[in-house]
Amino acid sequence: MPAVPAAPDLSTEPRPVYVIGAGPGGLAVAAALRARGVRAVVVEKSEAVGASWRRHYDRLHLHTTRRLSALPGLAMPRRFGRWVARENVVRYLEKYAEFHELEIATGIEVTRVEPSADSLPDAPGWTLHATGGRVMAARAVVVATGFNHTPLLPDWPGLDTYPNPLAHAAEYRNPAPYAGQDVLVVGVGNTGAEIAVDLAEGGAARVRLAVRTAPHILRRSTAGWPAQRTGILVRRLPVRLVDRLGAIVGKASVPDLSAYGLPRPTTGLYSRVKQGAIPLQDVGLIDAVRTGRVKPVAAVASFDGAEVVLADGSRITPDAVIAATGYRRALEGLVGDLDVLDDRGRPRTHGAHTPPHAPGLYFTGFTNPISGNIRELALDAEKIAKSIARTAGP
């Protein structure tokens, strides 16, 4: 274990950098800033670090390797294994905050960020408004509230007529409440696929998986080579080339599941990544589909009482529905007035880049890279800290 880093002298900085969010991205930025002698205060609306990881379903493991998922300045323990479990990610984040002696204020939600009244072009400043009437002055702000912030539930016609339990995947923990039931999982991203497998292995009587767009499926590891490393290698290559390579690898490593209702995708792997759709890493779905334990069906079109109407016109009557239908970034209230978001509500800039009209405002964790989210958060943290450290501020 490396020695605990010495605390730099931060007494000359009355206006710290405020980091909003105590997940992996926010903690990494704070540690990288502290290592450069810049005071950073992490503000977290929950009562502990890693709040989103604490809420994830029990079965979850990182789809990225332990070695490529560490944050700056502290390796993940080898005892966590190659694919780190959710609870160990939480332990690591707790240890990370302790090891780097980070300044964290929990139970405080920042509701709005705006330029300071005394802000100057060569000395920008920011004002943060938070719960309890708090007003905080910052030399810079790093928004790290997370890619998966607010559960998104489609406005399906007739949804209010469905009488049985319907939950977003954010509420799912384990299959115990669904034992013996007929369950429909909506959405074939990594979360939906893994929940479907969890249900099938955990005692659900029947599991169906509603698929709107056929996913690209990758083996998490092939002959010891993790898919993440391939993602790192191809990330800078031309999209068309990666699409072609992805098609070749997919046909060679993943069986054709068309006969089971899950055809191969018609669009290229990297083209889909550029649109925001990360490939599905197989953690049991292929076998579950081939053995009939998970049955792919058409996308959900609407609800009609206890019946779910599918896009192909068929109707099913599940005992429960779990919607793995994604999340919103929910940044509009925080920075929506600053013209820094695109038409999908995502920051136009990220990492060390700041909006030209909003210098000192940084965003991290709002992309979904093929090379691994935590790895990219770690890289962004160093870049952001370097940018802030070289910028003079009061």
mmCIF file of C-alpha atoms in Angstrom:
data_model
loop_
_atom_site.group_PDB
_atom_site.id
_atom_site.type_symbol
_atom_site.label_atom_id
_atom_site.label_comp_id
_atom_site.label_asym_id
_atom_site.label_seq_id
_atom_site.Cartn_x
_atom_site.Cartn_y
_atom_site.Cartn_z
ATOM 1 C CA MET A 1 0.000 0.000 0.000
ATOM 2 C CA PRO A 2 1.499 3.375 -0.993
ATOM 3 C CA ALA A 3 2.021 6.006 1.665
ATOM 4 C CA VAL A 4 -0.798 8.424 2.347
ATOM 5 C CA PRO A 5 -0.135 11.565 0.279
ATOM 6 C CA ALA A 6 0.945 14.620 2.217
ATOM 7 C CA ALA A 7 -1.705 17.305 2.457
ATOM 8 C CA PRO A 8 -0.754 20.366 0.395
ATOM 9 C CA ASP A 9 -1.082 23.873 1.786
ATOM 10 C CA LEU A 10 -4.541 25.011 0.731
ATOM 11 C CA SER A 11 -4.908 27.935 3.117
ATOM 12 C CA THR A 12 -4.353 30.573 0.432
ATOM 13 C CA GLU A 13 -7.426 29.560 -1.571
ATOM 14 C CA PRO A 14 -10.586 31.076 -0.097
ATOM 15 C CA ARG A 15 -12.527 30.145 -3.235
ATOM 16 C CA PRO A 16 -12.057 26.438 -3.874
ATOM 17 C CA VAL A 17 -12.968 24.369 -6.881
ATOM 18 C CA TYR A 18 -16.357 22.792 -6.266
ATOM 19 C CA VAL A 19 -16.923 19.306 -7.627
ATOM 20 C CA ILE A 20 -20.591 18.320 -7.847
ATOM 21 C CA GLY A 21 -21.043 14.599 -7.307
ATOM 22 C CA ALA A 22 -19.084 12.066 -5.216
ATOM 23 C CA GLY A 23 -19.070 9.222 -7.699
ATOM 24 C CA PRO A 24 -15.910 7.907 -9.403
ATOM 25 C CA GLY A 25 -15.594 10.940 -11.673
ATOM 26 C CA GLY A 26 -15.975 13.544 -8.948
ATOM 27 C CA LEU A 27 -13.651 11.789 -6.516
ATOM 28 C CA ALA A 28 -11.002 11.346 -9.208
ATOM 29 C CA VAL A 29 -11.056 15.045 -10.104
ATOM 30 C CA ALA A 30 -10.837 16.072 -6.440
ATOM 31 C CA ALA A 31 -7.858 13.786 -5.842
ATOM 32 C CA ALA A 32 -6.062 14.990 -8.966
ATOM 33 C CA LEU A 33 -6.613 18.614 -7.935
ATOM 34 C CA ARG A 34 -5.420 17.995 -4.395
ATOM 35 C CA ALA A 35 -2.261 16.370 -5.730
ATOM 36 C CA ARG A 36 -1.567 19.657 -7.528
ATOM 37 C CA GLY A 37 -2.144 21.777 -4.439
ATOM 38 C CA VAL A 38 -5.581 22.999 -5.528
ATOM 39 C CA ARG A 39 -8.322 22.945 -2.907
ATOM 40 C CA ALA A 40 -11.347 20.982 -4.095
ATOM 41 C CA VAL A 41 -14.609 20.504 -2.226
ATOM 42 C CA VAL A 42 -16.866 17.668 -3.333
ATOM 43 C CA VAL A 43 -20.569 18.331 -2.806
ATOM 44 C CA GLU A 44 -22.812 15.257 -2.781
ATOM 45 C CA LYS A 45 -26.585 15.229 -2.354
ATOM 46 C CA SER A 46 -26.593 11.720 -0.856
ATOM 47 C CA GLU A 47 -25.177 10.794 2.513
ATOM 48 C CA ALA A 48 -22.155 8.853 1.230
ATOM 49 C CA VAL A 49 -19.802 8.563 -1.710
ATOM 50 C CA GLY A 50 -20.659 6.252 -4.606
ATOM 51 C CA ALA A 51 -24.404 6.632 -4.144
ATOM 52 C CA SER A 52 -25.339 5.265 -7.562
ATOM 53 C CA TRP A 53 -23.140 2.199 -7.059
ATOM 54 C CA ARG A 54 -24.833 1.522 -3.755
ATOM 55 C CA ARG A 55 -28.200 1.416 -5.536
ATOM 56 C CA HIS A 56 -27.253 -0.908 -8.407
ATOM 57 C CA TYR A 57 -28.552 -4.468 -8.539
ATOM 58 C CA ASP A 58 -26.741 -7.035 -6.414
ATOM 59 C CA ARG A 59 -25.399 -9.165 -9.267
ATOM 60 C CA LEU A 60 -23.559 -6.336 -11.008
ATOM 61 C CA HIS A 61 -19.834 -6.593 -11.708
ATOM 62 C CA LEU A 62 -17.704 -4.180 -13.678
ATOM 63 C CA HIS A 63 -17.523 -5.107 -17.352
ATOM 64 C CA THR A 64 -14.064 -3.568 -17.374
ATOM 65 C CA THR A 65 -11.015 -5.122 -15.758
ATOM 66 C CA ARG A 66 -9.792 -4.225 -12.297
ATOM 67 C CA ARG A 67 -6.458 -2.947 -13.604
ATOM 68 C CA LEU A 68 -8.133 -0.636 -16.112
ATOM 69 C CA SER A 69 -10.752 0.637 -13.677
ATOM 70 C CA ALA A 70 -8.645 2.272 -10.975
ATOM 71 C CA LEU A 71 -8.765 6.007 -10.298
ATOM 72 C CA PRO A 72 -5.642 8.215 -10.100
ATOM 73 C CA GLY A 73 -3.362 7.507 -7.175
ATOM 74 C CA LEU A 74 -4.788 4.254 -5.827
ATOM 75 C CA ALA A 75 -4.926 0.782 -7.367
ATOM 76 C CA MET A 76 -7.830 -1.565 -6.794
ATOM 77 C CA PRO A 77 -6.887 -4.461 -4.495
ATOM 78 C CA ARG A 78 -6.044 -7.731 -6.252
ATOM 79 C CA ARG A 79 -8.392 -9.584 -3.911
ATOM 80 C CA PHE A 80 -11.314 -7.935 -5.728
ATOM 81 C CA GLY A 81 -10.644 -10.198 -8.695
ATOM 82 C CA ARG A 82 -10.570 -9.372 -12.382
ATOM 83 C CA TRP A 83 -14.233 -8.340 -12.653
ATOM 84 C CA VAL A 84 -14.960 -6.246 -9.587
ATOM 85 C CA ALA A 85 -18.298 -6.735 -7.827
ATOM 86 C CA ARG A 86 -20.607 -3.815 -7.118
ATOM 87 C CA GLU A 87 -20.059 -3.918 -3.359
ATOM 88 C CA ASN A 88 -16.293 -3.859 -3.851
ATOM 89 C CA VAL A 89 -16.566 -0.830 -6.116
ATOM 90 C CA VAL A 90 -18.308 0.908 -3.208
ATOM 91 C CA ARG A 91 -15.548 -0.188 -0.811
ATOM 92 C CA TYR A 92 -12.926 1.105 -3.208
ATOM 93 C CA LEU A 93 -14.596 4.512 -3.528
ATOM 94 C CA GLU A 94 -14.847 4.804 0.258
ATOM 95 C CA LYS A 95 -11.173 3.920 0.623
ATOM 96 C CA TYR A 96 -10.242 6.281 -2.201
ATOM 97 C CA ALA A 97 -11.859 9.260 -0.473
ATOM 98 C CA GLU A 98 -10.182 8.334 2.818
ATOM 99 C CA PHE A 99 -6.759 7.677 1.292
ATOM 100 C CA HIS A 100 -6.653 11.009 -0.530
ATOM 101 C CA GLU A 101 -8.171 12.855 2.447
ATOM 102 C CA LEU A 102 -10.778 14.431 0.219
ATOM 103 C CA GLU A 103 -12.952 17.274 1.473
ATOM 104 C CA ILE A 104 -16.508 16.036 0.965
ATOM 105 C CA ALA A 105 -19.775 17.682 2.012
ATOM 106 C CA THR A 106 -22.641 15.163 1.914
ATOM 107 C CA GLY A 107 -26.375 15.722 2.170
ATOM 108 C CA ILE A 108 -26.160 18.917 0.113
ATOM 109 C CA GLU A 109 -27.686 19.217 -3.350
ATOM 110 C CA VAL A 110 -26.477 21.942 -5.688
ATOM 111 C CA THR A 111 -29.523 23.220 -7.538
ATOM 112 C CA ARG A 112 -28.091 25.943 -9.773
ATOM 113 C CA VAL A 113 -24.736 27.134 -11.060
ATOM 114 C CA GLU A 114 -24.290 30.660 -12.387
ATOM 115 C CA PRO A 115 -21.416 33.061 -13.124
ATOM 116 C CA SER A 116 -20.383 35.197 -10.177
ATOM 117 C CA ALA A 117 -21.467 38.823 -10.242
ATOM 118 C CA ASP A 118 -17.830 39.891 -9.931
ATOM 119 C CA SER A 119 -16.591 37.473 -12.573
ATOM 120 C CA LEU A 120 -14.022 38.897 -14.998
ATOM 121 C CA PRO A 121 -12.822 37.527 -18.351
ATOM 122 C CA ASP A 122 -9.350 36.873 -16.970
ATOM 123 C CA ALA A 123 -10.586 35.766 -13.548
ATOM 124 C CA PRO A 124 -13.859 33.847 -13.972
ATOM 125 C CA GLY A 125 -15.782 32.795 -10.920
ATOM 126 C CA TRP A 126 -18.943 30.863 -10.176
ATOM 127 C CA THR A 127 -21.755 30.912 -7.655
ATOM 128 C CA LEU A 128 -23.434 27.693 -6.567
ATOM 129 C CA HIS A 129 -26.895 27.660 -5.032
ATOM 130 C CA ALA A 130 -27.678 24.632 -2.876
ATOM 131 C CA THR A 131 -30.255 23.219 -0.517
ATOM 132 C CA GLY A 132 -30.739 24.967 2.794
ATOM 133 C CA GLY A 133 -30.257 28.350 1.163
ATOM 134 C CA ARG A 134 -26.522 27.806 0.809
ATOM 135 C CA VAL A 135 -24.594 30.025 -1.593
ATOM 136 C CA MET A 136 -21.008 29.027 -2.404
ATOM 137 C CA ALA A 137 -18.333 30.922 -4.319
ATOM 138 C CA ALA A 138 -16.022 28.903 -6.575
ATOM 139 C CA ARG A 139 -13.019 29.614 -8.765
ATOM 140 C CA ALA A 140 -14.116 26.714 -10.994
ATOM 141 C CA VAL A 141 -16.872 24.100 -11.052
ATOM 142 C CA VAL A 142 -16.689 20.468 -12.142
ATOM 143 C CA VAL A 143 -20.058 18.815 -12.787
ATOM 144 C CA ALA A 144 -19.813 15.061 -12.181
ATOM 145 C CA THR A 145 -23.396 14.095 -11.411
ATOM 146 C CA GLY A 146 -23.288 11.027 -13.628
ATOM 147 C CA PHE A 147 -24.428 9.589 -16.943
ATOM 148 C CA ASN A 148 -27.160 7.520 -15.266
ATOM 149 C CA HIS A 149 -28.769 10.184 -13.139
ATOM 150 C CA THR A 150 -32.566 10.140 -13.422
ATOM 151 C CA PRO A 151 -34.474 6.991 -14.488
ATOM 152 C CA LEU A 152 -36.251 7.380 -17.817
ATOM 153 C CA LEU A 153 -39.583 5.631 -18.301
ATOM 154 C CA PRO A 154 -41.189 5.882 -21.768
ATOM 155 C CA ASP A 155 -44.650 7.388 -21.966
ATOM 156 C CA TRP A 156 -46.252 4.232 -23.338
ATOM 157 C CA PRO A 157 -49.931 4.592 -24.273
ATOM 158 C CA GLY A 158 -52.130 2.939 -21.674
ATOM 159 C CA LEU A 159 -49.366 2.633 -19.120
ATOM 160 C CA ASP A 160 -51.644 3.912 -16.373
ATOM 161 C CA THR A 161 -54.041 0.998 -17.000
ATOM 162 C CA TYR A 162 -51.483 -1.705 -16.212
ATOM 163 C CA PRO A 163 -52.487 -3.197 -12.838
ATOM 164 C CA ASN A 164 -49.404 -5.282 -12.071
ATOM 165 C CA PRO A 165 -46.020 -4.216 -10.668
ATOM 166 C CA LEU A 166 -43.922 -2.116 -13.030
ATOM 167 C CA ALA A 167 -40.478 -0.892 -11.951
ATOM 168 C CA HIS A 168 -37.579 0.866 -13.584
ATOM 169 C CA ALA A 169 -34.333 -1.118 -13.583
ATOM 170 C CA ALA A 170 -32.972 1.419 -11.088
ATOM 171 C CA GLU A 171 -35.304 -0.137 -8.496
ATOM 172 C CA TYR A 172 -34.284 -3.733 -9.213
ATOM 173 C CA ARG A 173 -32.007 -5.424 -6.674
ATOM 174 C CA ASN A 174 -32.331 -9.204 -7.037
ATOM 175 C CA PRO A 175 -34.743 -11.844 -8.377
ATOM 176 C CA ALA A 176 -36.240 -12.862 -5.032
ATOM 177 C CA PRO A 177 -39.459 -10.778 -5.354
ATOM 178 C CA TYR A 178 -40.090 -12.280 -8.811
ATOM 179 C CA ALA A 179 -39.786 -15.975 -7.928
ATOM 180 C CA GLY A 180 -42.366 -18.031 -9.808
ATOM 181 C CA GLN A 181 -43.553 -15.036 -11.865
ATOM 182 C CA ASP A 182 -43.826 -14.263 -15.559
ATOM 183 C CA VAL A 183 -41.588 -11.203 -16.024
ATOM 184 C CA LEU A 184 -41.100 -8.935 -19.015
ATOM 185 C CA VAL A 185 -37.815 -7.009 -19.120
ATOM 186 C CA VAL A 186 -37.908 -4.063 -21.514
ATOM 187 C CA GLY A 187 -34.601 -3.015 -23.068
ATOM 188 C CA VAL A 188 -31.654 -5.043 -24.278
ATOM 189 C CA GLY A 189 -28.756 -2.922 -23.105
ATOM 190 C CA ASN A 190 -26.238 -4.328 -20.641
ATOM 191 C CA THR A 191 -28.548 -3.675 -17.691
ATOM 192 C CA GLY A 192 -31.653 -5.213 -19.236
ATOM 193 C CA ALA A 193 -29.780 -8.264 -20.486
ATOM 194 C CA GLU A 194 -28.132 -8.928 -17.133
ATOM 195 C CA ILE A 195 -31.362 -8.475 -15.197
ATOM 196 C CA ALA A 196 -33.097 -10.917 -17.546
ATOM 197 C CA VAL A 197 -30.379 -13.513 -16.912
ATOM 198 C CA ASP A 198 -30.525 -12.838 -13.183
ATOM 199 C CA LEU A 199 -34.267 -13.439 -13.167
ATOM 200 C CA ALA A 200 -33.966 -16.624 -15.211
ATOM 201 C CA GLU A 201 -31.298 -17.998 -12.895
ATOM 202 C CA GLY A 202 -33.048 -16.739 -9.775
ATOM 203 C CA GLY A 203 -36.391 -18.500 -9.983
ATOM 204 C CA ALA A 204 -38.665 -16.504 -12.276
ATOM 205 C CA ALA A 205 -41.103 -18.859 -14.016
ATOM 206 C CA ARG A 206 -40.777 -17.095 -17.365
ATOM 207 C CA VAL A 207 -38.582 -14.274 -18.624
ATOM 208 C CA ARG A 208 -39.132 -12.326 -21.816
ATOM 209 C CA LEU A 209 -36.882 -9.587 -23.098
ATOM 210 C CA ALA A 210 -38.437 -6.858 -25.249
ATOM 211 C CA VAL A 211 -36.021 -5.787 -28.001
ATOM 212 C CA ARG A 212 -36.436 -2.602 -30.021
ATOM 213 C CA THR A 213 -33.074 -2.681 -31.804
ATOM 214 C CA ALA A 214 -30.909 -5.787 -32.050
ATOM 215 C CA PRO A 215 -27.708 -5.194 -30.053
ATOM 216 C CA HIS A 216 -24.105 -5.920 -30.871
ATOM 217 C CA ILE A 217 -23.034 -8.673 -28.489
ATOM 218 C CA LEU A 218 -19.423 -9.127 -27.418
ATOM 219 C CA ARG A 219 -17.762 -11.713 -25.234
ATOM 220 C CA ARG A 220 -16.512 -9.940 -22.126
ATOM 221 C CA SER A 221 -13.245 -11.813 -22.560
ATOM 222 C CA THR A 222 -11.922 -14.090 -25.302
ATOM 223 C CA ALA A 223 -8.951 -16.357 -24.547
ATOM 224 C CA GLY A 224 -8.098 -14.051 -21.651
ATOM 225 C CA TRP A 225 -8.203 -10.889 -23.776
ATOM 226 C CA PRO A 226 -10.856 -8.476 -22.417
ATOM 227 C CA ALA A 227 -13.160 -6.688 -24.843
ATOM 228 C CA GLN A 228 -12.245 -3.442 -23.106
ATOM 229 C CA ARG A 229 -8.679 -3.617 -24.410
ATOM 230 C CA THR A 230 -9.991 -3.976 -27.928
ATOM 231 C CA GLY A 231 -12.182 -0.940 -27.324
ATOM 232 C CA ILE A 232 -9.129 1.042 -26.263
ATOM 233 C CA LEU A 233 -7.146 -0.027 -29.330
ATOM 234 C CA VAL A 234 -9.840 0.779 -31.906
ATOM 235 C CA ARG A 235 -11.212 3.956 -30.368
ATOM 236 C CA ARG A 236 -9.193 6.280 -32.615
ATOM 237 C CA LEU A 237 -9.652 4.242 -35.802
ATOM 238 C CA PRO A 238 -12.096 5.231 -38.586
ATOM 239 C CA VAL A 239 -15.687 4.286 -37.838
ATOM 240 C CA ARG A 240 -16.125 2.258 -41.025
ATOM 241 C CA LEU A 241 -13.019 0.216 -40.354
ATOM 242 C CA VAL A 242 -14.117 -0.615 -36.809
ATOM 243 C CA ASP A 243 -17.593 -1.485 -38.094
ATOM 244 C CA ARG A 244 -16.049 -4.006 -40.502
ATOM 245 C CA LEU A 245 -13.760 -5.457 -37.877
ATOM 246 C CA GLY A 246 -16.637 -5.657 -35.414
ATOM 247 C CA ALA A 247 -18.762 -7.604 -37.886
ATOM 248 C CA ILE A 248 -15.962 -10.117 -38.470
ATOM 249 C CA VAL A 249 -15.296 -10.605 -34.762
ATOM 250 C CA GLY A 250 -18.995 -10.829 -33.991
ATOM 251 C CA LYS A 251 -19.617 -13.600 -36.512
ATOM 252 C CA ALA A 252 -16.564 -15.508 -35.329
ATOM 253 C CA SER A 253 -17.211 -15.298 -31.584
ATOM 254 C CA VAL A 254 -20.978 -14.973 -31.122
ATOM 255 C CA PRO A 255 -23.503 -17.494 -32.482
ATOM 256 C CA ASP A 256 -26.322 -16.345 -34.719
ATOM 257 C CA LEU A 257 -29.378 -16.022 -32.472
ATOM 258 C CA SER A 258 -31.825 -15.076 -35.245
ATOM 259 C CA ALA A 259 -33.769 -18.312 -34.819
ATOM 260 C CA TYR A 260 -34.346 -17.376 -31.190
ATOM 261 C CA GLY A 261 -35.674 -13.895 -31.962
ATOM 262 C CA LEU A 262 -32.418 -11.970 -31.609
ATOM 263 C CA PRO A 263 -30.990 -11.288 -35.092
ATOM 264 C CA ARG A 264 -27.622 -9.768 -35.816
ATOM 265 C CA PRO A 265 -27.738 -5.963 -35.974
ATOM 266 C CA THR A 266 -27.908 -4.265 -39.357
ATOM 267 C CA THR A 267 -25.853 -1.221 -38.361
ATOM 268 C CA GLY A 268 -22.138 -1.201 -37.577
ATOM 269 C CA LEU A 269 -20.828 -1.611 -34.049
ATOM 270 C CA TYR A 270 -18.876 1.629 -33.898
ATOM 271 C CA SER A 271 -21.557 3.549 -35.755
ATOM 272 C CA ARG A 272 -23.895 2.550 -32.955
ATOM 273 C CA VAL A 273 -21.327 3.569 -30.334
ATOM 274 C CA LYS A 274 -21.114 7.034 -31.893
ATOM 275 C CA GLN A 275 -24.902 7.251 -31.501
ATOM 276 C CA GLY A 276 -24.593 6.380 -27.819
ATOM 277 C CA ALA A 277 -25.290 2.621 -27.894
ATOM 278 C CA ILE A 278 -22.546 0.589 -26.223
ATOM 279 C CA PRO A 279 -22.225 -3.106 -27.236
ATOM 280 C CA LEU A 280 -23.773 -5.667 -24.956
ATOM 281 C CA GLN A 281 -21.144 -7.666 -23.081
ATOM 282 C CA ASP A 282 -22.294 -11.208 -22.605
ATOM 283 C CA VAL A 283 -22.559 -12.341 -18.996
ATOM 284 C CA GLY A 284 -24.929 -15.221 -19.682
ATOM 285 C CA LEU A 285 -27.499 -13.892 -22.159
ATOM 286 C CA ILE A 286 -26.326 -16.015 -25.105
ATOM 287 C CA ASP A 287 -26.751 -19.280 -23.208
ATOM 288 C CA ALA A 288 -30.015 -18.114 -21.619
ATOM 289 C CA VAL A 289 -31.489 -17.305 -25.042
ATOM 290 C CA ARG A 290 -30.275 -20.530 -26.651
ATOM 291 C CA THR A 291 -31.706 -22.639 -23.827
ATOM 292 C CA GLY A 292 -35.024 -20.779 -23.827
ATOM 293 C CA ARG A 293 -34.658 -19.402 -20.316
ATOM 294 C CA VAL A 294 -34.870 -15.879 -21.754
ATOM 295 C CA LYS A 295 -37.182 -15.316 -24.725
ATOM 296 C CA PRO A 296 -36.623 -12.218 -26.894
ATOM 297 C CA VAL A 297 -39.843 -10.561 -28.067
ATOM 298 C CA ALA A 298 -40.741 -7.441 -30.016
ATOM 299 C CA ALA A 299 -40.564 -3.971 -28.528
ATOM 300 C CA VAL A 300 -43.335 -2.676 -26.285
ATOM 301 C CA ALA A 301 -45.858 -0.548 -28.180
ATOM 302 C CA SER A 302 -48.507 0.089 -25.521
ATOM 303 C CA PHE A 303 -50.398 -1.265 -22.540
ATOM 304 C CA ASP A 304 -54.020 -2.371 -22.477
ATOM 305 C CA GLY A 305 -55.025 -3.208 -18.955
ATOM 306 C CA ALA A 306 -53.100 -6.298 -17.889
ATOM 307 C CA GLU A 307 -51.932 -6.894 -21.456
ATOM 308 C CA VAL A 308 -48.739 -5.558 -22.995
ATOM 309 C CA VAL A 309 -49.093 -4.875 -26.704
ATOM 310 C CA LEU A 310 -45.909 -5.532 -28.656
ATOM 311 C CA ALA A 311 -44.720 -3.847 -31.844
ATOM 312 C CA ASP A 312 -45.523 -6.948 -33.916
ATOM 313 C CA GLY A 313 -49.142 -6.829 -32.771
ATOM 314 C CA SER A 314 -48.928 -9.717 -30.326
ATOM 315 C CA ARG A 315 -50.155 -9.405 -26.748
ATOM 316 C CA ILE A 316 -48.700 -10.834 -23.566
ATOM 317 C CA THR A 317 -49.818 -10.738 -19.940
ATOM 318 C CA PRO A 318 -46.764 -10.671 -17.678
ATOM 319 C CA ASP A 319 -47.079 -10.649 -13.905
ATOM 320 C CA ALA A 320 -44.521 -7.839 -13.708
ATOM 321 C CA VAL A 321 -42.559 -5.500 -15.963
ATOM 322 C CA ILE A 322 -39.032 -4.194 -15.408
ATOM 323 C CA ALA A 323 -38.116 -1.259 -17.643
ATOM 324 C CA ALA A 324 -34.392 -1.094 -18.417
ATOM 325 C CA THR A 325 -35.055 1.968 -20.536
ATOM 326 C CA GLY A 326 -32.156 4.193 -19.620
ATOM 327 C CA TYR A 327 -31.625 7.469 -17.794
ATOM 328 C CA ARG A 328 -31.585 11.205 -18.314
ATOM 329 C CA ARG A 329 -28.631 13.383 -17.387
ATOM 330 C CA ALA A 330 -31.055 15.876 -15.755
ATOM 331 C CA LEU A 331 -28.716 18.865 -16.057
ATOM 332 C CA GLU A 332 -31.313 21.378 -17.180
ATOM 333 C CA GLY A 333 -32.057 22.742 -13.723
ATOM 334 C CA LEU A 334 -28.392 22.918 -12.801
ATOM 335 C CA VAL A 335 -26.865 24.569 -15.882
ATOM 336 C CA GLY A 336 -29.731 24.816 -18.367
ATOM 337 C CA ASP A 337 -29.612 28.610 -18.461
ATOM 338 C CA LEU A 338 -25.949 28.690 -19.499
ATOM 339 C CA ASP A 339 -26.342 27.392 -23.073
ATOM 340 C CA VAL A 340 -23.893 24.545 -22.450
ATOM 341 C CA LEU A 341 -26.163 21.576 -23.272
ATOM 342 C CA ASP A 342 -27.001 20.030 -26.636
ATOM 343 C CA ASP A 343 -30.484 19.094 -27.834
ATOM 344 C CA ARG A 344 -30.270 15.791 -25.925
ATOM 345 C CA GLY A 345 -29.449 17.518 -22.653
ATOM 346 C CA ARG A 346 -25.794 16.470 -22.671
ATOM 347 C CA PRO A 347 -22.864 18.849 -22.170
ATOM 348 C CA ARG A 348 -21.362 20.155 -25.388
ATOM 349 C CA THR A 349 -17.913 19.958 -23.849
ATOM 350 C CA HIS A 350 -16.283 17.439 -21.547
ATOM 351 C CA GLY A 351 -12.985 16.737 -19.872
ATOM 352 C CA ALA A 352 -10.467 19.573 -19.962
ATOM 353 C CA HIS A 353 -12.508 21.532 -22.494
ATOM 354 C CA THR A 354 -14.853 24.246 -21.227
ATOM 355 C CA PRO A 355 -17.504 26.200 -23.126
ATOM 356 C CA PRO A 356 -15.962 29.353 -24.690
ATOM 357 C CA HIS A 357 -18.536 31.537 -22.943
ATOM 358 C CA ALA A 358 -18.284 29.622 -19.632
ATOM 359 C CA PRO A 359 -14.585 29.254 -18.758
ATOM 360 C CA GLY A 360 -14.009 27.368 -15.543
ATOM 361 C CA LEU A 361 -17.067 25.140 -15.982
ATOM 362 C CA TYR A 362 -16.077 21.511 -16.563
ATOM 363 C CA PHE A 363 -18.048 18.321 -17.153
ATOM 364 C CA THR A 364 -16.950 14.723 -16.663
ATOM 365 C CA GLY A 365 -18.734 11.391 -16.953
ATOM 366 C CA PHE A 366 -21.342 12.329 -19.542
ATOM 367 C CA THR A 367 -20.047 10.158 -22.354
ATOM 368 C CA ASN A 368 -20.346 6.384 -22.683
ATOM 369 C CA PRO A 369 -17.016 5.344 -24.219
ATOM 370 C CA ILE A 370 -16.231 1.950 -25.682
ATOM 371 C CA SER A 371 -12.908 2.001 -23.818
ATOM 372 C CA GLY A 372 -14.518 1.870 -20.368
ATOM 373 C CA ASN A 373 -16.286 4.590 -18.418
ATOM 374 C CA ILE A 374 -14.183 4.542 -15.233
ATOM 375 C CA ARG A 375 -10.945 4.454 -17.233
ATOM 376 C CA GLU A 376 -11.991 7.554 -19.141
ATOM 377 C CA LEU A 377 -13.095 9.269 -15.928
ATOM 378 C CA ALA A 378 -9.598 8.715 -14.550
ATOM 379 C CA LEU A 379 -7.992 10.177 -17.667
ATOM 380 C CA ASP A 380 -10.379 13.142 -17.697
ATOM 381 C CA ALA A 381 -9.654 13.846 -14.036
ATOM 382 C CA GLU A 382 -5.966 14.373 -14.700
ATOM 383 C CA LYS A 383 -6.687 16.594 -17.695
ATOM 384 C CA ILE A 384 -9.222 18.704 -15.809
ATOM 385 C CA ALA A 385 -6.921 19.096 -12.806
ATOM 386 C CA LYS A 386 -4.038 20.125 -15.056
ATOM 387 C CA SER A 387 -6.215 22.731 -16.789
ATOM 388 C CA ILE A 388 -7.482 24.198 -13.532
ATOM 389 C CA ALA A 389 -4.080 24.188 -11.846
ATOM 390 C CA ARG A 390 -2.473 26.253 -14.589
ATOM 391 C CA THR A 391 -5.282 28.813 -14.570
ATOM 392 C CA ALA A 392 -4.716 31.611 -12.099
ATOM 393 C CA GLY A 393 -7.613 32.279 -9.759
ATOM 394 C CA PRO A 394 -8.338 34.223 -6.615
#
